[in-house]
Coordinates of C-alpha atoms in Angstrom, one line a residue:
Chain A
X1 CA 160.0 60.9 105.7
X2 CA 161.2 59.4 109.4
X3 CA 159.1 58.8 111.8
X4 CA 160.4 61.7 113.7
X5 CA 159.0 63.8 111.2
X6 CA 155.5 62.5 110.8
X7 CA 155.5 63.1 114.8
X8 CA 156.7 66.9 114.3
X9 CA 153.9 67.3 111.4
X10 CA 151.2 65.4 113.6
X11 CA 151.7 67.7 116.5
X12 CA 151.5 70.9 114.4
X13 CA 148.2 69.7 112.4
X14 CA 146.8 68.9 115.8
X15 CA 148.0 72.5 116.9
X16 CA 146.2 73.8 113.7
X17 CA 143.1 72.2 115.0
X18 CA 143.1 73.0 118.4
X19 CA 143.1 76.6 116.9
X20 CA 139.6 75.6 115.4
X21 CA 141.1 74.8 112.1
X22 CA 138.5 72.5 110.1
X23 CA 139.9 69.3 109.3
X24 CA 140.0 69.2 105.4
X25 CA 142.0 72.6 105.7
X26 CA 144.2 71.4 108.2
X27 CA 145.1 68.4 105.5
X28 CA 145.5 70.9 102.8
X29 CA 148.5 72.1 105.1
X30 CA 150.6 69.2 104.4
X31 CA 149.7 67.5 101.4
X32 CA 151.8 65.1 101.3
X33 CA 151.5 63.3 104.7
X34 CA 147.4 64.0 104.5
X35 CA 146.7 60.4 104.1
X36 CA 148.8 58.9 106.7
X37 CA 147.3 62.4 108.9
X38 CA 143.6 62.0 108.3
X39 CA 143.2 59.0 110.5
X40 CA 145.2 60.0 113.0
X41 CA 143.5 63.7 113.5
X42 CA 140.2 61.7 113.0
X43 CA 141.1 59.2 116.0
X44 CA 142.0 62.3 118.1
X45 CA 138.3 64.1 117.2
X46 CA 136.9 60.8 118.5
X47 CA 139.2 60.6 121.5
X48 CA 138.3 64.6 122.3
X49 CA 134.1 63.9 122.1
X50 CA 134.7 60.6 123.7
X51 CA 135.8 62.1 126.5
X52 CA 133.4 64.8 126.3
X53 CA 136.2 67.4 125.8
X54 CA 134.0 70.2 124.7
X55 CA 131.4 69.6 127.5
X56 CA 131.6 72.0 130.1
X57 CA 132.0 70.1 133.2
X58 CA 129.4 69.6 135.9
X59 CA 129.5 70.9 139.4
X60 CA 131.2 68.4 141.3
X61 CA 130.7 68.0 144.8
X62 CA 133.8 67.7 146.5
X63 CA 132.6 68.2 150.2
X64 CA 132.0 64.4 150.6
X65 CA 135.5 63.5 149.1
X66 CA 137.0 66.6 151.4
X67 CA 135.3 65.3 154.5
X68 CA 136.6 62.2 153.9
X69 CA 140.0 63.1 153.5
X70 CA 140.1 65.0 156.6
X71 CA 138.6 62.5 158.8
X72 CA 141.5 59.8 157.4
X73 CA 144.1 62.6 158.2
X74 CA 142.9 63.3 161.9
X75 CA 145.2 61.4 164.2
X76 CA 143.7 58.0 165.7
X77 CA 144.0 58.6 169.6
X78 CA 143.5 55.1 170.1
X79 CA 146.2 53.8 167.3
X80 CA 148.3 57.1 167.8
X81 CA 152.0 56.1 169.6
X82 CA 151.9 56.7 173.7
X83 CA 153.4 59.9 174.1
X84 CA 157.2 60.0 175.2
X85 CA 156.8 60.5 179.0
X86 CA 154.6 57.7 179.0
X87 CA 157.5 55.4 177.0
X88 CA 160.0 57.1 179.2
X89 CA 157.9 56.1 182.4
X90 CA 157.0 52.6 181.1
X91 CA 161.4 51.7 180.3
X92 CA 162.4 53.6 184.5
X93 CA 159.7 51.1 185.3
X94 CA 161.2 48.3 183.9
X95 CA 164.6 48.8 184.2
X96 CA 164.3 49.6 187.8
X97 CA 162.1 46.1 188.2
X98 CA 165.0 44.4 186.3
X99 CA 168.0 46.3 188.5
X100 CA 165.8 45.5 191.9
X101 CA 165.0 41.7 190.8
X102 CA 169.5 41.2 190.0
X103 CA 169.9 43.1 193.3
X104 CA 167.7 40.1 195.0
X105 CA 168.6 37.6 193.3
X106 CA 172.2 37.9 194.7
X107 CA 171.4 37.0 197.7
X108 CA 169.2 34.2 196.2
X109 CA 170.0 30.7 197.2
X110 CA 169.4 27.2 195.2
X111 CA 165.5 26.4 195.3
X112 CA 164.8 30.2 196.1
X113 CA 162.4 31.8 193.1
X114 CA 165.6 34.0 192.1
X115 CA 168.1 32.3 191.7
X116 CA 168.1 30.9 188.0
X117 CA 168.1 34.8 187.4
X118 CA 171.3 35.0 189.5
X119 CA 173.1 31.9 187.5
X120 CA 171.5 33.8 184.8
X121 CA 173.3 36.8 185.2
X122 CA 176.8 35.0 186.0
X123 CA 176.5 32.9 183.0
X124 CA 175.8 36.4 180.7
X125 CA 178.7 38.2 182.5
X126 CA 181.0 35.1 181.7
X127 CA 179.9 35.4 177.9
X128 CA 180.4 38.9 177.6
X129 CA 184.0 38.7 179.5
X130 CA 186.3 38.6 176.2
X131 CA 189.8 38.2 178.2
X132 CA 191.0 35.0 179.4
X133 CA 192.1 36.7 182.7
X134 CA 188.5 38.3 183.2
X135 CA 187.3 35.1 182.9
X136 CA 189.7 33.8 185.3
X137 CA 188.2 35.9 187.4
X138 CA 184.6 35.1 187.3
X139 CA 185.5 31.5 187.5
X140 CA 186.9 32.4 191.1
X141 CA 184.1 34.9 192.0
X142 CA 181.3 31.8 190.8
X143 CA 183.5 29.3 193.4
X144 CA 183.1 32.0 195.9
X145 CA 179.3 32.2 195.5
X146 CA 179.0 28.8 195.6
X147 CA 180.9 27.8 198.5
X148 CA 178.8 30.6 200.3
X149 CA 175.5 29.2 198.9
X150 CA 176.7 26.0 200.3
X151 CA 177.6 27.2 203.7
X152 CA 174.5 28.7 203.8
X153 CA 172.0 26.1 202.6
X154 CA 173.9 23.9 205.3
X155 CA 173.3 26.7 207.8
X156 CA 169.7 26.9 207.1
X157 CA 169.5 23.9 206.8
X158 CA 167.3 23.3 203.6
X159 CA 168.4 21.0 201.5
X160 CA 168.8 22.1 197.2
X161 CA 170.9 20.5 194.9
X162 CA 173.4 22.4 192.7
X163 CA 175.0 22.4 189.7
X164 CA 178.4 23.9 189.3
X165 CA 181.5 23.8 187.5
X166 CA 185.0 24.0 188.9
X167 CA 188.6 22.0 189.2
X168 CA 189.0 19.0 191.1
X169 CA 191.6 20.8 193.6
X170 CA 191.5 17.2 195.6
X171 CA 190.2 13.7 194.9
X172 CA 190.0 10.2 197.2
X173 CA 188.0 7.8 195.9
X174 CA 184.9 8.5 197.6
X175 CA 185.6 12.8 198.5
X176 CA 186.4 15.3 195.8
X177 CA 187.1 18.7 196.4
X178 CA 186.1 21.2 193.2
X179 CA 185.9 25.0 193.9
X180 CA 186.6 24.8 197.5
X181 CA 183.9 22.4 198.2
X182 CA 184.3 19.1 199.8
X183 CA 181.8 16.6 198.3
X184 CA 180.8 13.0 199.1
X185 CA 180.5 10.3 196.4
X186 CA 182.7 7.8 194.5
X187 CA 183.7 9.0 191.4
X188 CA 186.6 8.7 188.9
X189 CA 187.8 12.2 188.9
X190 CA 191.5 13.7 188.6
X191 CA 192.9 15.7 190.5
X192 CA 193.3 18.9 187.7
X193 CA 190.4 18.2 185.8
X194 CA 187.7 20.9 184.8
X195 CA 184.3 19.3 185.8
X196 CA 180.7 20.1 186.1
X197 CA 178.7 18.4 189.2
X198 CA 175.9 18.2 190.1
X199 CA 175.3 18.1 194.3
X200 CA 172.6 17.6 196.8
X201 CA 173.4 19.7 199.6
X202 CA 172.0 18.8 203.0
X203 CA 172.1 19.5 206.6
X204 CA 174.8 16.2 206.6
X205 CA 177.2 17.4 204.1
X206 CA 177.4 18.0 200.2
X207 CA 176.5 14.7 198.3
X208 CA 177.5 14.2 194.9
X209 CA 175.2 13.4 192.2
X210 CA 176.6 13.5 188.8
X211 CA 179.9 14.1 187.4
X212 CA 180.9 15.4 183.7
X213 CA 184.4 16.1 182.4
X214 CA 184.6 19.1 180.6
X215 CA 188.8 19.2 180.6
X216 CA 191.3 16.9 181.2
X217 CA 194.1 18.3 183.7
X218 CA 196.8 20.3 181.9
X219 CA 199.9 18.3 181.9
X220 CA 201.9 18.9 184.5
X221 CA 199.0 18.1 187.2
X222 CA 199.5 20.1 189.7
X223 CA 197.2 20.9 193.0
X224 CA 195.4 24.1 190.9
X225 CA 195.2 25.4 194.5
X226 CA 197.9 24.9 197.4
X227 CA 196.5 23.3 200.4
X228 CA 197.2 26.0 202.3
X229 CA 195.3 28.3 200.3
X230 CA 192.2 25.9 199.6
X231 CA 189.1 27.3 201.1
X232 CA 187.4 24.9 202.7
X233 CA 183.6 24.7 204.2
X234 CA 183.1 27.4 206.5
X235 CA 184.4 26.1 210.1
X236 CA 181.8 27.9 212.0
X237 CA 178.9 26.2 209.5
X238 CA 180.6 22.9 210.5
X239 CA 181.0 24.0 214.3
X240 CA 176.8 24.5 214.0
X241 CA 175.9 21.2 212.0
X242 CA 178.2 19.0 214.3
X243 CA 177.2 20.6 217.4
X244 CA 173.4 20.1 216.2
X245 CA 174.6 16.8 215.4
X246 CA 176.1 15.5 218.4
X247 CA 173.1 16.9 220.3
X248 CA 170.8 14.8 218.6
X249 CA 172.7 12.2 218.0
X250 CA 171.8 11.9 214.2
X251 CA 171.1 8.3 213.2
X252 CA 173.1 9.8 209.8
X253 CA 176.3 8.3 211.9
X254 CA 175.6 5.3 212.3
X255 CA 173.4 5.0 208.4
X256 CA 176.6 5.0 207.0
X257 CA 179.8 3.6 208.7
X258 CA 181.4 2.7 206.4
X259 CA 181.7 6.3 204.2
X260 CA 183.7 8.6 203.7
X261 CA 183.5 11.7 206.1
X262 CA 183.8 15.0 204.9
X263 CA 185.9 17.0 207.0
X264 CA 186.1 20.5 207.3
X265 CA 189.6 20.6 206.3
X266 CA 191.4 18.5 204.7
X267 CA 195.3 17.6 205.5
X268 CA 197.3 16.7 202.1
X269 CA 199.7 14.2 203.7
X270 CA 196.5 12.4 205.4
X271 CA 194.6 12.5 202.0
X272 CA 197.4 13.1 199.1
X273 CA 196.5 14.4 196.1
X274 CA 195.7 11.5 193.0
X275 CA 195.7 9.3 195.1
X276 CA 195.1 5.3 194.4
X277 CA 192.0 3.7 195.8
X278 CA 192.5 2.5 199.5
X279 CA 190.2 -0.6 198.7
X280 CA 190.1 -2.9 195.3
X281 CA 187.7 -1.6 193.3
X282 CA 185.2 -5.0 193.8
X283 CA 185.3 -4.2 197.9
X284 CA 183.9 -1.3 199.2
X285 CA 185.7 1.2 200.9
X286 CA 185.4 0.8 204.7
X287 CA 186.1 3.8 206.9
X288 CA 186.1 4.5 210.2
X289 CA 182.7 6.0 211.6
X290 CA 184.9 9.4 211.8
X291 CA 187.2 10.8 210.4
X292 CA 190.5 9.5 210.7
X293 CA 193.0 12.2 212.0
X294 CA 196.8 12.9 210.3
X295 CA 198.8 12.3 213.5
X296 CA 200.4 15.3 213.8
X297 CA 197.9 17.8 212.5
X298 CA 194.1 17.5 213.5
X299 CA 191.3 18.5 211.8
X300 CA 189.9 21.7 212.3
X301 CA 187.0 20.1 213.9
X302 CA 188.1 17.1 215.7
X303 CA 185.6 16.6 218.5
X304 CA 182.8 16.7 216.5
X305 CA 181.3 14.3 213.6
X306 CA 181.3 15.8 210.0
X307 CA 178.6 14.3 207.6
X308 CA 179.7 11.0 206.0
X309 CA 178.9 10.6 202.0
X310 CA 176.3 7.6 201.5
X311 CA 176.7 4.2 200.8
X312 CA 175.7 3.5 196.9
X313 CA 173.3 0.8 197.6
X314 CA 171.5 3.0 200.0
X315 CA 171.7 6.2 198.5
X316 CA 172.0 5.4 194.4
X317 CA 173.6 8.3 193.1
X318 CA 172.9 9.2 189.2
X319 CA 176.6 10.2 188.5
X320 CA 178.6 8.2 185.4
X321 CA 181.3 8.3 187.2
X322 CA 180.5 5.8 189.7
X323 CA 183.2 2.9 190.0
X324 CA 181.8 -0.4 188.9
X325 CA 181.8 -2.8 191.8
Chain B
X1 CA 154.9 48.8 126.5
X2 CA 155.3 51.8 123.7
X3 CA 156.9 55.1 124.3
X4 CA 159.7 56.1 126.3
X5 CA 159.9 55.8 130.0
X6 CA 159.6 58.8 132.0
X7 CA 162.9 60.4 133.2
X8 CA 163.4 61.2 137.0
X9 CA 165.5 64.1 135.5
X10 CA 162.7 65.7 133.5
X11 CA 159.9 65.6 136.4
X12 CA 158.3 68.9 137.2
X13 CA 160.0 70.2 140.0
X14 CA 158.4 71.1 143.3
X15 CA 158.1 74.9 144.1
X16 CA 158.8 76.5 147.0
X17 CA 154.7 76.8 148.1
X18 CA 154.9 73.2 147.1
X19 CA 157.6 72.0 149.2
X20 CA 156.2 74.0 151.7
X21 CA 152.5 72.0 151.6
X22 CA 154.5 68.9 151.3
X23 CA 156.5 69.1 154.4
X24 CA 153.1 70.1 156.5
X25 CA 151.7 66.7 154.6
X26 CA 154.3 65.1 156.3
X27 CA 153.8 66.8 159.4
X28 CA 149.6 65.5 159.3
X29 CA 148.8 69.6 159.4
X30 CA 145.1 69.1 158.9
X31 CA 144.8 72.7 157.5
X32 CA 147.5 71.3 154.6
X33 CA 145.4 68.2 153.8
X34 CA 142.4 71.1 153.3
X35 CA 144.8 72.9 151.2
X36 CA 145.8 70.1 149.2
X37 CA 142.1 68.9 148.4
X38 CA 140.8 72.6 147.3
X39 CA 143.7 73.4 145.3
X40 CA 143.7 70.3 143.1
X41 CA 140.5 68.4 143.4
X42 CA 139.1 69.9 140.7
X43 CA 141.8 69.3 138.0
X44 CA 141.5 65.8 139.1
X45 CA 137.6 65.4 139.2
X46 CA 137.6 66.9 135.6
X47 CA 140.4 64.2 134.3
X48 CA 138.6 61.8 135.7
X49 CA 135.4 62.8 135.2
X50 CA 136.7 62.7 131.1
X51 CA 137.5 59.5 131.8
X52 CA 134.2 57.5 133.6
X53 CA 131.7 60.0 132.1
X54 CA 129.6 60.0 135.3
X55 CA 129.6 62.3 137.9
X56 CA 128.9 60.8 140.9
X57 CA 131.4 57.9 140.1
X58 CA 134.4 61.0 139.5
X59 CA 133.6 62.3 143.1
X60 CA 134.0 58.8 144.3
X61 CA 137.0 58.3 142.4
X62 CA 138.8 61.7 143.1
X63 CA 138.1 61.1 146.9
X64 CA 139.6 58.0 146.6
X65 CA 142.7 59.8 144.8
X66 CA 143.6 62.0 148.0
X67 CA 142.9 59.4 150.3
X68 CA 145.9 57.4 148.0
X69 CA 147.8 60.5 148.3
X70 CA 147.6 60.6 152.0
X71 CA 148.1 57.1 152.3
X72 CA 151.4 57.6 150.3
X73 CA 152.4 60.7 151.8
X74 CA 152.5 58.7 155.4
X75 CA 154.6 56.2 154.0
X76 CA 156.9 58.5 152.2
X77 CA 156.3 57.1 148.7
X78 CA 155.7 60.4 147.2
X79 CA 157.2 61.2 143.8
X80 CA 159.0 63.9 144.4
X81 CA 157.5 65.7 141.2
X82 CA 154.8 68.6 140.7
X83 CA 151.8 67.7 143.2
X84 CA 149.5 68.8 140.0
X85 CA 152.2 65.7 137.9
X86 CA 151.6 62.9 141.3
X87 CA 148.4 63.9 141.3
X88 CA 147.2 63.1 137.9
X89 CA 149.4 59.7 137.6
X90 CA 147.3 58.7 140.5
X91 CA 144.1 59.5 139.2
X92 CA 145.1 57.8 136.1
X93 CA 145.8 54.5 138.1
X94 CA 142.4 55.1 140.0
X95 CA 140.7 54.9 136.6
X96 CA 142.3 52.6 135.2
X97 CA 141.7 50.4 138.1
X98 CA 138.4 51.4 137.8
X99 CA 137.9 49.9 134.5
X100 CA 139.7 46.9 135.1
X101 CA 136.8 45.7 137.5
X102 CA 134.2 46.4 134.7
X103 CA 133.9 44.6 131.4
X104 CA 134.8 47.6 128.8
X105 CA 133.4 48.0 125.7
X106 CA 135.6 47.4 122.7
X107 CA 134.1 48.3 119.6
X108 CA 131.4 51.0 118.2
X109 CA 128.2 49.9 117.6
X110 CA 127.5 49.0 114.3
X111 CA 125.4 52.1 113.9
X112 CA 128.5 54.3 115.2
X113 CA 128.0 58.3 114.7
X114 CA 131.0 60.2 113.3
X115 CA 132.6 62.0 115.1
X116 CA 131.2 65.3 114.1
X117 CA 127.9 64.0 114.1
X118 CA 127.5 62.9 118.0
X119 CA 124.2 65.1 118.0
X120 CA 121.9 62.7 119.6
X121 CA 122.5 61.6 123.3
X122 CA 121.9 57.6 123.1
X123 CA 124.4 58.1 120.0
X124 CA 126.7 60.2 122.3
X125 CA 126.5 57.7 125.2
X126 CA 127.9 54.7 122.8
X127 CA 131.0 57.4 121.3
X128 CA 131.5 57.8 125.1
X129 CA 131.8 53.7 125.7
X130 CA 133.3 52.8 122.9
X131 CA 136.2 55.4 123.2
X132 CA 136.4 54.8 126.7
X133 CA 136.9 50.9 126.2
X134 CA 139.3 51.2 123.6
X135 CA 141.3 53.9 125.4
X136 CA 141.1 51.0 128.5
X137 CA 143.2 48.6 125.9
X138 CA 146.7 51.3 125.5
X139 CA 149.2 51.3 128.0
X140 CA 149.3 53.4 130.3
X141 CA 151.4 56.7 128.6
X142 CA 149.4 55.9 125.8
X143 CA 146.4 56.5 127.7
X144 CA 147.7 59.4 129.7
X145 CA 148.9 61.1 126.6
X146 CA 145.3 60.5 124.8
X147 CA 143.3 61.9 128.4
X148 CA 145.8 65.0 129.1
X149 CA 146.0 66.4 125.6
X150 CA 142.5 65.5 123.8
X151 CA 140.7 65.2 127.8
X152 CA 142.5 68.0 129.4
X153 CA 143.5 70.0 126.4
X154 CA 146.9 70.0 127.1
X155 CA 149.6 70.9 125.2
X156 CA 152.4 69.1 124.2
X157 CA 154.7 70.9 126.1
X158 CA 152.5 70.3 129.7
X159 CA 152.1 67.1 129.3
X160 CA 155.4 66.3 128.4
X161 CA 156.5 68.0 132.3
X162 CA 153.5 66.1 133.7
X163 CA 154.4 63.1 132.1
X164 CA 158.1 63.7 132.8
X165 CA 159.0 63.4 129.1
X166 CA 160.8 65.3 126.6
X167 CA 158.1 67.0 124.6
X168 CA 159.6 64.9 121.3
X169 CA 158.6 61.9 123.1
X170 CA 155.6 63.2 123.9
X171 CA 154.6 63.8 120.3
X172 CA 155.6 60.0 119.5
X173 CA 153.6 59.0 122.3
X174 CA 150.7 60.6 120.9
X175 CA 151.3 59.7 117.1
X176 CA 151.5 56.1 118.5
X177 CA 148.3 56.5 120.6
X178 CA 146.1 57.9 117.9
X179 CA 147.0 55.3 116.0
X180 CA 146.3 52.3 118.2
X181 CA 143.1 54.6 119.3
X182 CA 142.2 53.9 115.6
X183 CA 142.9 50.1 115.4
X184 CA 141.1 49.6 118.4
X185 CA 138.2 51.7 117.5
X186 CA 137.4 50.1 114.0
X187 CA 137.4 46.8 116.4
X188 CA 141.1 45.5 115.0

């Protein structure tokens, strides 16, 4: 006999005694599988008065166990999810604080509270701008923003430094130009080269601090922005720190004769682009106490004293790019 | 393991009233989580009541069965069977979680009644243990298929939908069961 057989024949002797058929007549059934049956029909007797089969059951209280149930399935006010207007108030809230605090923080200059948000906020927008040319583009918004903040922290001014990254559009030994921005301090950049710099900007002029190359000049060097295009310092900011100067009569003059000026604008045939140090690298450069004028085209200020870069002993700059004496 | 797994294919399917209570479940409908609790807490209290043999400790059990189910409704892990078929597999797992925490009984006593001779209660109460602890040692169809038909009184053909089984499995399941019931019972 298979297995599958024995089941069948199980199940209908357990039928048989389900019907209240004793258990010696059941086996009389089937004969021939009453040996291997009796111990099975006797383990499911057992199993029906072990569990108390033929015991009617006892009252249960269920109230408790209902009572429970419904107190789990009432809704928690205090872990149940802020209702939607309240969400919907909470994101106006915070998107309006986050629109308002990028509106300010455009006009926010270097030192102000705001204005890692604005950099912030350029650098994401640079990120996210996929195109070359869209780059491009922020690159000459950013040297925009900084000349302004420049011009501005000079007009206030408060002194901040700066951190910015642009091409070196001019270089003498002691002046580079990078974004538009004329800045004091020997260094050893090209003319064409990507850099970041760091600046000190005070009421005397923008003072460089540190140098990095982040790109070598592409190359053919050429002036990444014709001099007549170049975008100098504001005149009118210079017009207001030289005429405060000459009307004090800054001791800044005379604290460093022998520096290089920076001048509002800056004449290419006075000041050529790449070009060679003027003194041997072991002599310091010494320059007139202002700044020397192209014979036959003046600077845009030429009656009044532009701020001179510092001398390196007197004011030790940080930047690598410092010659060595 | 012994027997068959159960097929998704064979599980008692939901009727429409069913479906119905389930998506108000879903939706936290306090009057459904009533509903739920008076139409099957007393199928459950009596399986488990077979089971534990005490009373008090069924009501506790059962409780604890609809607070599972509510608890599993929330998270979505419903079965998607009969709620009679969900309901019982978790009162089977309440139980046998239940026993797992106590030290079960293995054997009859030496003195052991027959079984159609369980007239005296002290003699009752050790048929009750013993079975009890030596249902505790099958698996767990084994165990469901021993409760359901020789508990419940169901037939082969209702526990085999609760069970989602064919009923031919089902009757190898409980030829298997009886028989390990046996071993277990004469202490082997």
């Amino acid at each position: 006999m298979s297995p599958a057989e024995l089941d069948l024949i199980l199940e209908q002797a357990l039928q048989l005694r389900a019907t209240g058929v004793a258990l010696e007549a059941c086996l009389e059934r089937f004969p021939d599988q009453a040996e291997a049956l009796r111990p099975l029909l006797e383990a499911a007797d057992l199993a029906a008065a072990g569990l108390d089969a033929a015991t009617p059951l006892p009252t249960p209280d269920l109230a408790r166990g209902r009572a429970r149930l419904l107190a789990a399935a009432r809704p928690d006010r205090s872990r149940a999810p802020a209702p939607l207007w309240r969400w919907a108030m909470a994101s106006l809230v915070a998107i309006g604080l986050i629109l308002a605090t990028g509106a300010a923080s455009t006009r926010a200059l270097p030192g102000d509270l705001l204005y890692p948000v604005k950099r912030a906020i350029e650098d994401a927008r640079f990120a996210l701008a996929g195109e070359p040319a869209a780059r491009e583009a922020l690159r000459t918004e950013a040297s925009g923003l900084r000349q302004a903040e420049v011009e501005a922290l000079i007009g206030l001014g408060r002194e901040a430094s700066l951190v910015f990254e642009g091409v070196v559009e001019d270089a003498t030994p002691s002046t580079l130009t990078v974004s538009g921005i004329r800045i004091g301090g020997d260094h050893r950049a090209e003319v064409g080269e990507t850099v970041r710099v760091g600046v000190r900007v005070t009421s005397e002029g923008v003072w460089l601090e540190n140098l990095t190359r982040i790109a070598a000049p592409p190359a053919r060097p050429e002036p990444t922005v014709a001099p007549e295009t170049r975008v100098p310092i504001a005149t009118s900011t210079l017009k207001a720190i030289a005429t405060e100067r000459s009307a004090t009569a800054t001791a800044a003059d005379t604290r460093f004769p022998d520096a290089t000026p920076i001048e509002a604008t800056r004449n290419a045939a006075q000041t050529p682009l790449n070009v060679e140090p003027t003194a041997p690298p072991d002599q310091p450069t010494t320059l007139p106490e202002r700044p020397t004028r192209a014979p036959d085209q003046p600077t845009a200020v030429p009656d009044r004293p532009t701020p001179e870069p510092p001398r390196p002993t007197e004011r030790p700059s940080p930047t690598p790019e410092r010659r060595s004496p | 393991m012994s027997g068959p797994a159960s097929d998704p294919d064979r599980r008692a399917p939901l009727s429409t009233e069913e479906t119905n209570l389930l998506r108000r479940l879903r939706a936290n409908d306090l009057t459904a989580v009533a509903e739920l609790h008076d139409r099957f807490a007393p199928a459950v209290f009596a399986y488990v009541y077979r089971r534990v043999g005490e009373q008090r400790l069924a009501e506790d059990l059962t409780a604890d069965v609809f607070l599972k189910a509510l608890e599993a409704l929330r998270r979505d892990q419903f079965a998607h069977t009969a709620l009679v078929a969900w309901l019982y597999r978790l009162a089977h797992n309440r139980v046998v979680d239940h026993f797992r925490r106590q030290r079960p009984q293995m054997t009859l006593p030496d003195d052991h009644p027959a079984a159609d001779d369980v007239a005296a209660e002290s003699q009752k109460r050790a048929l009750h243990q013993a079975v009890r602890g030596a249902l505790s040692r099958l698996t767990d169809d084994q165990q469901q298929v021993i409760a359901l038909r020789f508990g419940e009184g169901k037939t082969a053909s209702e526990t085999a939908r609760l069970l989602s089984k064919t009923e031919e499995a089902v009757w190898a399941l409980q030829h298997r069961s009886l028989a390990a019931l046996r071993r277990f019972l004469e202490g082997r």
